Amino acid sequence: MDTLVYVDPSPRGEWALTMAALLPPQWRSSLLLLATLEDVQAHPELLGQARARLGAAGSIGESVLPGPAERAVVAATQARSYDLLVVPPAGRGAVTRMLKGSRVATVVRSVRAPVLVARRPPVRLERILAAVSGGRSTAAVIRMARTLAEGLAVVPSFLPVASALALPSPPEGHRGEGTPLDAVRARLAQAGVPAAHLLVRDGLVMDEVLEEFERGAHHVLLLGAPAEEAGSWGREEVTERILLRCPGSVLIVPRA
Amino acid sequence: MVVGLFLFILALELLKKGAGGIGPLLRQVGVSGIRGGLGVGWLAACVLLSGSPVAAMALTLLASGTLTTEETFGMIGGSRLGASFVVLAIGALDDLRAGRREKRSAYLGVAAFVVTAVVYAPALGLAWLGLSRGLLAGLRLEGRALAGFFEVVYGPLLAWLVGRLPRFVLFGSGVLVLLAAFRAFDRALPDLERRDSPLLDAGHVFYRPWFMFGIGLLTTALTLSVSVSLSLLVPLAAKGYVRRENVSPYILGANITTFIDTLFAGALVGHPDSVRVVALLMGSVTLLSLPIVFLFPFAFGHFVDRVASRATAGPSSILVFVGVLFLIPLLLIAL
């Protein structure tokens, strides 16, 4: 598996290296350490130290590209395809994010590979939560969660959130058949996931996902990549909001 | 729509002519001051299952001198708080009928009440401050310029009715005609339940708060009633187009433009304070709703969802909520 790890000299950069080191061995079989030219000029030992941190991994390459960070990551993925990108959050505050945009959100929107945004890594990666909507990215999220869990020899949990409004006497033909929850159940059954691994919550999607993540002391949250229609006029994508507010690591999975 | 307008104006005229007949009744039940007005408006909206007719009634009572400006102000504010009862009542009855233990239909009614209460409580204070300080004192909408026209259209009928019916019967007839007017408005609107919505596919995408706020503003401006515009959520939500995330901003928008018909009624009744009272309430509610929609919509939505989820967690919690919904206005009248 080809994995790109973005190396950042800030303390958050350490999170990305630690998370990369916690990934299953086959996910680390071919690593590329990427840094910006500006960071390497300011910290010449940056890539060497990162290589030393990941020493036990398979083959490790290095790449230096002009910044800013999001531009370097996107340029690297355009030059070659990767199976996974590991990046730290930029740590921008709300005001800076409003002015400059979110760095990780830009990367997630621009690349077609899974992106692991590393935050506060645990000692061991054991508790995996996959938020599934029943929509078009659900199959890819289930597949990724299972692959990651098998590599770590752990059991993942799957969380659909029912945020539909319960209504008095819905119109004929809309009495609950074919709900997103039914779609999730069908996808999990297709993938051979036991029903016991399904956690169903009822409420606002963002709140319920984040609460379940904290309640279950999960280490990594898997989410489907933003839909193509997200960000268009009048519409908003839950994925990016959860990504920015989640206290732990988030793995964004693109649609198949 | 023309029939609705004809009935609306007829109802206002009947209410004005008959208002003197219910003055003693209002005094007997202790309607006095802003608190009494608030309690009566609230209860009346619960009983009539709509807020707009109650607000229009309050203005006719002001024009006839039955209520003071202070009491009218309270009654209009109270009518908005009681307006969400219809959605709650329909949802709760549906839950009981279906023996539902989860995904309660009463959720929407509770959410409507909580959103309204959180905004209207401070908005009433703000509007009252403006009213007592003489803000918008010169504001007039010259609806009375149409008085001559109304005299020609309604004069003979009204004169005939006034000569034959006691005033409290006239007032009662006015209430019934007002309800018929709003029903006529509803019928004039397109039936969304039979159309495929052009809105969006579900998944993880939802509408931005300002967008739903705009939809709530527009829908209620067209339907002239919060209860009608909330019921329009039913077909959209049933298809998964509107979700819990969208409820609060929609109700915030609906709570502003629901004043449009009251503003119109204020212009028609011709009292110097009638338009001003409504404009101040509308302005205050707008002023307090905008920061919620644009600055902290998600925290507000989270709060509303938590309260509505807990209040609809079981039959007993719904009963407690409904009890409180009636107890507060009764206490306001009694105090």
Coordinates of C-alpha atoms in Angstrom, one line a residue:
Chain A
M1 CA 0.0 0.0 0.0
D2 CA 1.4 3.5 -0.9
T3 CA 0.9 6.0 1.9
L4 CA 1.9 9.6 1.8
V5 CA 2.7 11.3 5.1
Y6 CA 2.8 15.0 5.3
V7 CA 5.5 16.1 7.7
D8 CA 4.9 19.4 9.5
P9 CA 7.5 21.0 11.9
S10 CA 4.7 22.1 14.3
P11 CA 3.7 19.9 17.3
R12 CA 0.7 18.7 15.3
G13 CA 3.1 17.2 12.8
E14 CA 4.1 14.7 15.4
W15 CA 0.4 13.5 15.5
A16 CA 0.7 12.5 11.8
L17 CA 3.9 10.6 12.3
T18 CA 2.5 8.8 15.4
M19 CA -0.7 7.8 13.6
A20 CA 1.3 6.6 10.5
A21 CA 3.4 4.5 12.9
L22 CA 0.2 3.0 14.4
L23 CA -1.3 1.9 11.0
P24 CA -1.3 -1.8 10.1
P25 CA 2.1 -3.0 8.8
Q26 CA 0.7 -3.5 5.2
W27 CA -0.5 0.1 5.2
R28 CA 3.1 1.2 5.9
S29 CA 4.8 -1.0 3.4
S30 CA 5.6 2.0 1.1
L31 CA 5.8 5.4 2.7
L32 CA 6.5 8.8 1.1
L33 CA 7.4 11.6 3.5
L34 CA 6.4 14.9 2.1
A35 CA 7.4 18.4 3.3
T36 CA 7.2 21.9 1.9
L37 CA 10.4 23.6 0.6
E38 CA 9.9 26.4 3.1
D39 CA 9.7 24.0 6.1
V40 CA 12.7 22.1 5.0
Q41 CA 14.7 25.3 4.5
A42 CA 13.7 26.4 8.0
H43 CA 14.2 22.9 9.6
P44 CA 16.8 21.0 7.5
E45 CA 16.6 18.0 9.8
L46 CA 12.8 17.7 9.4
L47 CA 12.6 14.7 7.0
G48 CA 15.5 12.9 8.6
Q49 CA 13.9 13.0 12.0
A50 CA 10.6 11.8 10.5
R51 CA 12.3 8.9 8.8
A52 CA 13.9 7.9 12.1
R53 CA 10.4 8.0 13.8
L54 CA 9.1 5.6 11.2
G55 CA 12.3 3.5 10.9
A56 CA 10.6 0.1 11.3
A57 CA 8.3 0.6 8.3
G58 CA 8.9 -0.7 4.8
S59 CA 10.4 1.4 2.1
I60 CA 10.5 5.2 2.9
G61 CA 10.9 7.9 0.2
E62 CA 11.1 11.6 0.6
S63 CA 9.7 14.5 -1.4
V64 CA 10.0 18.3 -1.1
L65 CA 7.6 20.6 -2.9
P66 CA 6.8 24.3 -2.7
G67 CA 4.2 25.3 -0.2
P68 CA 1.7 26.0 1.1
A69 CA 1.0 22.6 2.6
E70 CA -2.3 21.9 0.8
R71 CA -0.8 22.8 -2.5
A72 CA 2.2 20.5 -1.9
V73 CA -0.1 17.6 -0.9
V74 CA -2.4 18.1 -3.9
A75 CA 0.6 18.4 -6.3
A76 CA 2.1 15.2 -4.9
T77 CA -1.1 13.2 -5.5
Q78 CA -1.4 14.6 -9.0
A79 CA 2.1 13.3 -9.8
R80 CA 1.3 9.8 -8.4
S81 CA -1.6 8.1 -6.9
Y82 CA -1.6 7.0 -3.2
D83 CA -3.8 4.6 -1.3
L84 CA -3.7 6.8 1.8
L85 CA -2.7 10.3 2.8
V86 CA -1.8 11.1 6.4
V87 CA -2.0 14.8 7.3
P88 CA -2.0 16.7 10.6
P89 CA -4.7 19.4 11.1
A90 CA -3.5 23.0 10.4
G91 CA -4.8 24.2 13.7
R92 CA -6.3 27.3 12.3
G93 CA -8.8 29.1 14.5
A94 CA -12.3 30.0 13.3
V95 CA -11.3 33.4 12.1
T96 CA -8.2 32.3 10.2
R97 CA -10.3 29.5 8.7
M98 CA -12.9 31.9 7.6
L99 CA -10.3 34.1 5.9
K100 CA -8.0 31.4 4.5
G101 CA -10.2 28.3 4.4
S102 CA -9.6 25.0 6.1
R103 CA -6.3 23.3 5.0
V104 CA -7.5 19.7 5.5
A105 CA -10.9 20.5 4.0
T106 CA -9.1 21.8 0.9
V107 CA -7.0 18.6 0.6
V108 CA -10.1 16.4 1.2
R109 CA -12.0 18.2 -1.5
S110 CA -9.1 18.1 -4.0
V111 CA -7.8 14.5 -3.9
R112 CA -9.5 11.2 -4.7
A113 CA -7.5 9.1 -2.1
P114 CA -8.5 8.4 1.5
V115 CA -7.2 11.1 3.8
L116 CA -6.4 10.4 7.5
V117 CA -6.4 13.7 9.5
A118 CA -4.3 12.8 12.6
R119 CA -5.3 14.2 15.9
R120 CA -4.2 13.2 19.5
P121 CA -3.1 9.7 18.6
P122 CA -3.6 6.9 21.2
V123 CA -1.0 4.5 22.4
R124 CA -2.6 1.7 20.3
L125 CA -5.1 2.1 17.5
E126 CA -8.0 -0.2 18.7
R127 CA -11.4 1.5 18.6
I128 CA -12.7 2.3 15.1
L129 CA -16.0 4.0 14.5
A130 CA -17.4 4.3 10.9
A131 CA -20.2 6.8 10.4
V132 CA -22.4 5.7 7.6
S133 CA -25.4 7.5 5.9
G134 CA -26.7 4.8 3.6
G135 CA -25.7 7.1 0.7
R136 CA -23.3 6.7 -2.1
S137 CA -20.1 6.5 0.0
T138 CA -21.4 3.9 2.5
A139 CA -20.0 0.9 0.7
A140 CA -16.6 2.4 0.5
V141 CA -16.6 3.4 4.2
I142 CA -17.7 -0.1 5.2
R143 CA -14.9 -1.6 3.1
M144 CA -12.2 0.7 4.4
A145 CA -13.3 0.2 8.0
R146 CA -13.2 -3.5 7.7
T147 CA -9.7 -3.5 6.0
L148 CA -8.3 -1.2 8.7
A149 CA -9.9 -3.3 11.5
E150 CA -8.6 -6.6 10.0
G151 CA -5.1 -5.1 9.7
L152 CA -5.2 -4.1 13.4
A153 CA -7.1 -7.3 14.5
V154 CA -9.9 -5.3 16.1
V155 CA -13.7 -5.0 15.6
P156 CA -15.1 -1.8 14.1
S157 CA -18.4 -0.2 15.0
F158 CA -20.8 1.3 12.4
L159 CA -23.0 4.3 13.2
P160 CA -25.9 5.5 11.2
V161 CA -27.7 8.5 12.5
A162 CA -31.5 8.8 11.9
S163 CA -32.0 12.5 11.6
A164 CA -35.3 12.3 9.8
L165 CA -38.2 14.2 11.3
A166 CA -40.9 11.9 12.7
L167 CA -44.1 13.2 11.2
P168 CA -47.8 12.9 11.9
S169 CA -49.3 10.8 9.0
P170 CA -46.7 11.2 6.3
P171 CA -48.1 11.2 2.8
E172 CA -48.9 7.8 1.2
G173 CA -45.9 6.0 -0.2
H174 CA -43.6 7.6 2.3
R175 CA -44.3 5.6 5.4
G176 CA -40.8 4.6 6.3
E177 CA -39.9 2.1 3.6
G178 CA -36.5 2.5 2.0
T179 CA -35.1 4.7 4.8
P180 CA -31.3 5.5 5.0
L181 CA -31.2 3.1 8.0
D182 CA -32.6 0.3 5.8
A183 CA -29.9 1.1 3.2
V184 CA -27.1 0.9 5.8
R185 CA -28.5 -2.4 7.1
A186 CA -28.5 -3.8 3.6
R187 CA -25.0 -2.7 2.9
L188 CA -23.7 -4.1 6.1
A189 CA -25.4 -7.4 5.4
Q190 CA -23.9 -7.5 1.9
A191 CA -20.5 -6.9 3.5
G192 CA -21.1 -9.7 6.0
V193 CA -20.9 -7.4 9.0
P194 CA -22.9 -8.8 12.0
A195 CA -25.8 -6.7 13.2
A196 CA -24.2 -6.5 16.6
H197 CA -21.6 -4.1 15.2
L198 CA -24.3 -1.5 14.3
L199 CA -24.9 1.4 16.7
V200 CA -28.0 3.4 15.7
R201 CA -28.6 6.9 17.1
D202 CA -31.4 9.3 16.6
G203 CA -30.8 13.1 16.4
L204 CA -28.7 15.7 14.6
V205 CA -26.0 13.9 12.5
M206 CA -23.0 16.0 13.6
D207 CA -23.9 16.0 17.3
E208 CA -24.7 12.3 17.4
V209 CA -21.5 11.2 15.6
L210 CA -19.3 13.4 17.8
E211 CA -21.0 12.3 21.0
E212 CA -20.7 8.6 20.1
F213 CA -17.1 9.1 19.2
E214 CA -16.4 10.5 22.6
R215 CA -18.7 8.2 24.5
G216 CA -17.1 5.1 23.1
A217 CA -13.6 6.6 23.5
H218 CA -12.9 5.8 19.8
H219 CA -9.5 6.3 18.3
V220 CA -10.4 6.9 14.7
L221 CA -13.6 8.0 12.9
L222 CA -14.3 7.0 9.3
L223 CA -16.5 9.3 7.2
G224 CA -17.6 9.3 3.6
A225 CA -16.0 12.1 1.5
P226 CA -18.0 15.2 0.8
A227 CA -20.7 14.7 -1.8
E228 CA -20.2 16.4 -5.2
E229 CA -23.3 18.6 -4.6
A230 CA -21.9 19.7 -1.2
G231 CA -21.0 23.4 -0.9
S232 CA -23.3 24.3 -3.7
W233 CA -25.9 27.0 -3.2
G234 CA -27.8 26.6 0.0
R235 CA -26.3 23.3 0.9
E236 CA -23.8 22.2 3.5
E237 CA -21.7 19.0 3.9
V238 CA -21.7 17.4 7.3
T239 CA -18.4 15.6 6.7
E240 CA -16.3 18.8 6.8
R241 CA -18.1 20.1 9.9
I242 CA -17.4 16.8 11.7
L243 CA -13.8 16.8 10.4
L244 CA -13.1 20.2 11.9
R245 CA -14.8 19.5 15.3
C246 CA -13.8 15.9 16.0
P247 CA -11.4 15.7 18.9
G248 CA -9.7 12.6 17.4
S249 CA -8.4 11.3 14.1
V250 CA -10.7 11.2 11.1
L251 CA -10.3 9.1 8.0
I252 CA -12.2 10.5 5.0
V253 CA -13.0 7.8 2.5
P254 CA -13.9 8.8 -1.1
R255 CA -16.7 7.1 -3.0
A256 CA -15.7 3.9 -4.9
Chain B
M1 CA -57.2 34.1 -2.6
V2 CA -59.8 36.9 -3.4
V3 CA -62.4 35.0 -1.4
G4 CA -59.9 34.7 1.4
L5 CA -59.3 38.5 1.3
F6 CA -63.0 39.2 1.2
L7 CA -63.6 37.0 4.3
F8 CA -60.6 38.4 6.1
I9 CA -61.8 42.0 5.9
L10 CA -65.4 41.0 6.7
A11 CA -64.1 39.2 9.8
L12 CA -62.2 42.2 11.0
E13 CA -65.2 44.4 10.6
L14 CA -67.4 41.9 12.4
L15 CA -64.9 41.6 15.2
K16 CA -64.7 45.3 15.6
K17 CA -68.5 45.8 15.7
G18 CA -68.8 42.9 18.2
A19 CA -65.7 43.6 20.3
G20 CA -67.6 45.7 22.9
G21 CA -69.7 42.6 23.7
I22 CA -66.8 40.5 25.0
G23 CA -65.1 43.3 26.9
P24 CA -66.9 42.5 30.2
L25 CA -66.1 38.8 29.7
L26 CA -62.4 39.6 29.3
R27 CA -62.4 41.7 32.4
Q28 CA -64.2 39.0 34.3
V29 CA -61.6 36.4 33.5
G30 CA -59.0 38.9 34.7
V31 CA -57.4 40.1 31.5
S32 CA -55.5 43.1 32.6
G33 CA -52.1 44.4 31.6
I34 CA -49.5 42.9 29.4
R35 CA -49.5 39.6 31.4
G36 CA -53.2 39.1 31.0
G37 CA -53.0 39.8 27.3
L38 CA -50.2 37.4 26.9
G39 CA -52.0 34.6 28.7
V40 CA -55.3 35.1 26.8
G41 CA -53.5 35.3 23.4
W42 CA -51.6 32.2 24.2
L43 CA -54.7 30.2 25.4
A44 CA -56.8 31.5 22.5
A45 CA -54.2 30.4 19.9
C46 CA -54.2 26.9 21.6
V47 CA -58.0 26.7 21.5
L48 CA -58.4 28.1 17.9
L49 CA -55.3 26.1 16.8
S50 CA -53.8 29.1 15.0
G51 CA -52.1 32.3 16.1
S52 CA -53.0 34.7 13.3
P53 CA -56.7 34.9 13.9
V54 CA -56.0 35.7 17.6
A55 CA -53.5 38.5 16.7
A56 CA -56.1 40.0 14.3
M57 CA -58.8 39.8 17.0
A58 CA -56.5 41.6 19.4
L59 CA -56.1 44.5 17.0
T60 CA -59.9 44.8 16.5
L61 CA -60.3 44.8 20.3
L62 CA -57.7 47.6 20.4
A63 CA -59.5 49.6 17.7
S64 CA -62.8 49.2 19.6
G65 CA -61.2 50.4 22.8
T66 CA -61.9 47.0 24.5
L67 CA -58.2 46.4 25.1
T68 CA -55.4 48.8 25.8
T69 CA -52.3 49.0 23.7
E70 CA -50.4 47.1 26.5
E71 CA -53.0 44.3 26.5
T72 CA -53.0 44.1 22.8
F73 CA -49.3 43.9 22.7
G74 CA -49.4 41.0 25.1
M75 CA -52.2 39.2 23.3
I76 CA -50.3 39.3 20.0
G77 CA -47.2 38.0 21.6
G78 CA -49.1 35.3 23.4
S79 CA -50.9 34.3 20.1
R80 CA -47.5 33.4 18.6
L81 CA -46.5 31.3 21.6
G82 CA -49.7 29.3 21.5
A83 CA -49.6 28.9 17.7
S84 CA -47.3 25.9 17.8
F85 CA -49.8 23.9 19.9
V86 CA -51.7 22.7 16.8
V87 CA -48.5 21.0 15.5
L88 CA -47.8 19.5 18.9
A89 CA -51.5 18.3 19.3
I90 CA -51.6 16.7 15.9
G91 CA -48.3 15.0 16.5
A92 CA -49.1 13.8 20.0
L93 CA -52.5 12.4 18.8
D94 CA -50.8 10.6 16.0
D95 CA -48.3 9.1 18.4
L96 CA -51.1 7.9 20.7
R97 CA -53.0 6.5 17.7
A98 CA -50.0 4.7 16.4
G99 CA -48.9 3.6 19.9
R100 CA -45.4 4.9 18.9
R101 CA -42.5 4.4 21.3
E102 CA -39.8 6.2 19.3
K103 CA -39.5 8.8 16.5
R104 CA -42.4 10.8 18.0
S105 CA -44.4 13.0 15.7
A106 CA -44.8 15.5 18.6
Y107 CA -41.1 16.5 18.1
L108 CA -41.9 19.1 15.5
G109 CA -44.5 20.9 17.7
V110 CA -42.2 20.9 20.7
A111 CA -39.3 22.2 18.6
A112 CA -41.6 25.0 17.2
F113 CA -42.6 26.0 20.7
V114 CA -39.1 26.0 22.0
V115 CA -37.7 28.1 19.1
T116 CA -40.6 30.5 19.5
A117 CA -40.3 30.8 23.2
V118 CA -36.5 31.3 23.2
V119 CA -36.8 34.2 20.7
Y120 CA -40.1 35.7 21.7
A121 CA -39.4 36.0 25.5
P122 CA -36.5 38.5 25.0
A123 CA -38.2 40.0 21.8
L124 CA -41.3 40.9 23.8
G125 CA -39.1 42.7 26.3
L126 CA -37.2 44.5 23.6
A127 CA -40.4 45.5 21.7
W128 CA -42.1 46.7 24.9
L129 CA -39.1 48.8 25.6
G130 CA -39.4 50.4 22.2
L131 CA -43.2 50.8 22.6
S132 CA -42.8 52.5 26.0
R133 CA -40.0 54.8 24.7
G134 CA -42.2 56.0 21.8
L135 CA -40.2 54.2 19.1
L136 CA -41.9 54.3 15.6
A137 CA -44.5 56.6 17.1
G138 CA -45.3 58.2 13.8
L139 CA -45.6 54.9 11.9
R140 CA -48.9 54.6 9.9
L141 CA -50.0 52.3 7.1
E142 CA -52.9 54.0 5.5
G143 CA -55.3 51.1 5.3
R144 CA -58.2 53.4 6.3
A145 CA -57.9 55.1 2.9
L146 CA -59.9 52.1 1.8
A147 CA -62.6 52.8 4.3
G148 CA -64.9 54.3 1.7
F149 CA -64.5 51.2 -0.5
F150 CA -65.2 48.9 2.4
E151 CA -68.2 50.9 3.4
V152 CA -69.7 50.3 -0.1
V153 CA -68.8 46.6 -0.1
Y154 CA -69.5 45.6 3.5
G155 CA -71.7 48.5 4.8
P156 CA -75.1 47.1 3.9
L157 CA -74.4 43.6 5.2
L158 CA -72.8 44.9 8.4
A159 CA -75.6 47.3 9.1
W160 CA -78.1 44.4 8.7
L161 CA -76.2 42.1 11.0
V162 CA -75.6 44.8 13.7
G163 CA -79.3 45.6 13.7
R164 CA -80.2 42.0 14.4
L165 CA -77.5 40.2 16.4
P166 CA -76.2 40.8 19.9
R167 CA -72.6 42.1 19.9
F168 CA -71.0 38.9 21.4
V169 CA -72.7 36.9 18.6
L170 CA -71.2 39.3 16.1
F171 CA -67.8 38.8 17.7
G172 CA -68.2 35.0 17.6
S173 CA -69.3 35.2 13.9
G174 CA -66.2 37.3 13.2
V175 CA -64.0 34.6 14.7
L176 CA -65.6 31.9 12.5
V177 CA -65.3 34.1 9.4
L178 CA -61.7 34.7 10.2
L179 CA -61.0 31.0 10.5
A180 CA -62.8 30.5 7.2
A181 CA -60.6 33.3 5.7
F182 CA -57.4 31.5 6.7
R183 CA -58.9 28.2 5.4
A184 CA -59.5 29.9 2.0
F185 CA -55.9 31.2 1.9
D186 CA -54.7 27.6 2.6
R187 CA -56.8 26.3 -0.3
A188 CA -55.5 28.9 -2.7
L189 CA -52.0 27.5 -2.2
P190 CA -50.4 24.8 -4.3
D191 CA -50.6 21.3 -2.9
L192 CA -47.0 20.4 -2.3
E193 CA -47.9 16.9 -1.0
R194 CA -48.7 15.8 -4.5
R195 CA -45.5 17.0 -6.1
D196 CA -42.1 15.7 -6.3
S197 CA -39.9 18.2 -4.6
P198 CA -37.1 19.7 -6.6
L199 CA -35.0 19.9 -3.5
L200 CA -32.1 17.7 -2.5
D201 CA -31.0 14.1 -2.2
A202 CA -30.5 13.1 1.5
G203 CA -27.2 11.5 2.5
H204 CA -24.9 13.7 4.5
V205 CA -25.8 17.0 2.9
F206 CA -28.2 19.4 4.5
Y207 CA -29.4 22.9 3.8
R208 CA -27.4 25.8 5.2
P209 CA -29.2 27.5 8.1
W210 CA -29.6 30.8 6.2
F211 CA -31.1 28.9 3.3
M212 CA -33.8 27.2 5.5
F213 CA -34.3 30.6 7.3
G214 CA -35.1 32.1 3.9
I215 CA -37.4 29.2 3.0
G216 CA -39.3 29.7 6.3
L217 CA -39.6 33.4 5.7
L218 CA -40.9 32.9 2.2
T219 CA -43.3 30.0 2.9
T220 CA -44.9 31.8 5.8
A221 CA -45.2 35.0 3.9
L222 CA -47.2 33.1 1.3
T223 CA -49.3 31.0 3.7
L224 CA -49.8 33.7 6.4
S225 CA -49.7 31.1 9.1
V226 CA -46.9 29.3 11.0
S227 CA -49.1 26.2 11.6
V228 CA -49.7 26.0 7.8
S229 CA -46.1 26.5 6.9
L230 CA -45.0 23.9 9.5
S231 CA -47.4 21.4 8.1
L232 CA -45.8 22.0 4.7
L233 CA -42.7 20.5 6.2
V234 CA -44.5 17.2 6.3
P235 CA -44.3 16.2 2.6
L236 CA -40.7 17.5 2.4
A237 CA -39.5 15.7 5.5
A238 CA -41.4 12.5 4.5
K239 CA -39.2 12.3 1.4
G240 CA -36.0 13.0 3.4
Y241 CA -35.5 16.5 2.0
V242 CA -35.9 18.3 5.3
R243 CA -34.3 16.9 8.4
R244 CA -33.9 17.8 12.0
E245 CA -31.0 20.0 11.2
N246 CA -33.3 22.2 9.1
V247 CA -36.1 22.7 11.6
S248 CA -34.8 25.6 13.8
P249 CA -33.8 28.0 11.1
Y250 CA -37.1 27.3 9.2
I251 CA -39.2 28.1 12.3
L252 CA -37.1 31.2 13.0
G253 CA -37.9 32.5 9.5
A254 CA -41.6 31.5 9.8
N255 CA -41.9 33.4 13.1
I256 CA -41.0 36.7 11.4
T257 CA -43.2 36.7 8.3
T258 CA -46.2 35.3 10.2
F259 CA -46.7 38.9 11.3
I260 CA -47.4 40.0 7.7
D261 CA -51.2 39.4 7.9
T262 CA -51.2 40.9 11.4
L263 CA -49.5 44.0 9.9
F264 CA -52.2 44.1 7.2
A265 CA -54.9 43.8 9.9
G266 CA -53.2 46.6 11.8
A267 CA -53.4 48.9 8.8
L268 CA -57.1 48.1 8.3
V269 CA -58.4 48.5 11.9
G270 CA -57.1 52.1 11.9
H271 CA -55.9 52.5 15.5
P272 CA -52.9 54.8 15.8
D273 CA -50.9 52.1 17.7
S274 CA -52.0 49.0 15.8
V275 CA -49.3 49.0 13.1
R276 CA -46.7 50.2 15.5
V277 CA -47.2 47.4 18.0
V278 CA -46.9 44.8 15.2
A279 CA -43.9 46.4 13.5
L280 CA -42.0 46.6 16.8
L281 CA -42.7 42.9 17.6
M282 CA -41.7 41.9 14.0
G283 CA -38.5 44.1 14.2
S284 CA -37.5 42.7 17.6
V285 CA -38.1 39.1 16.6
T286 CA -36.0 39.7 13.4
L287 CA -33.2 41.4 15.4
L288 CA -32.9 38.4 17.7
S289 CA -33.3 35.8 15.1
L290 CA -30.5 37.0 12.7
P291 CA -27.6 36.3 15.1
I292 CA -28.9 32.8 15.8
V293 CA -29.1 32.0 12.1
F294 CA -25.8 33.6 11.1
L295 CA -23.6 33.2 14.2
F296 CA -24.5 30.2 16.2
P297 CA -27.1 28.1 14.3
F298 CA -25.7 24.7 15.3
A299 CA -25.5 25.4 19.0
F300 CA -29.1 26.6 18.9
G301 CA -30.2 23.6 16.8
H302 CA -28.4 21.3 19.3
F303 CA -30.3 23.0 22.2
V304 CA -33.7 22.8 20.5
D305 CA -33.1 19.1 19.5
R306 CA -32.2 18.2 23.1
V307 CA -35.2 19.8 24.6
A308 CA -37.6 18.4 21.9
S309 CA -36.1 14.9 22.2
R310 CA -36.5 14.9 26.0
A311 CA -40.0 16.4 25.9
T312 CA -41.1 13.7 23.5
A313 CA -39.2 10.8 25.1
G314 CA -42.4 9.2 26.3
P315 CA -46.2 9.8 26.8
S316 CA -45.7 11.1 30.3
S317 CA -43.1 13.7 29.2
I318 CA -45.4 14.9 26.4
L319 CA -48.2 15.2 28.9
V320 CA -46.0 17.2 31.3
F321 CA -45.0 19.5 28.4
V322 CA -48.6 20.0 27.3
G323 CA -49.5 20.7 30.9
V324 CA -46.8 23.4 31.2
L325 CA -48.0 24.8 27.9
F326 CA -51.4 25.5 29.4
L327 CA -50.3 26.2 32.9
I328 CA -48.1 29.1 32.0
P329 CA -50.8 31.2 30.3
L330 CA -53.3 30.4 33.1
L331 CA -50.8 31.6 35.6
L332 CA -50.2 34.7 33.6
I333 CA -53.9 35.5 33.6
A334 CA -54.3 34.6 37.3
L335 CA -51.3 36.7 38.6

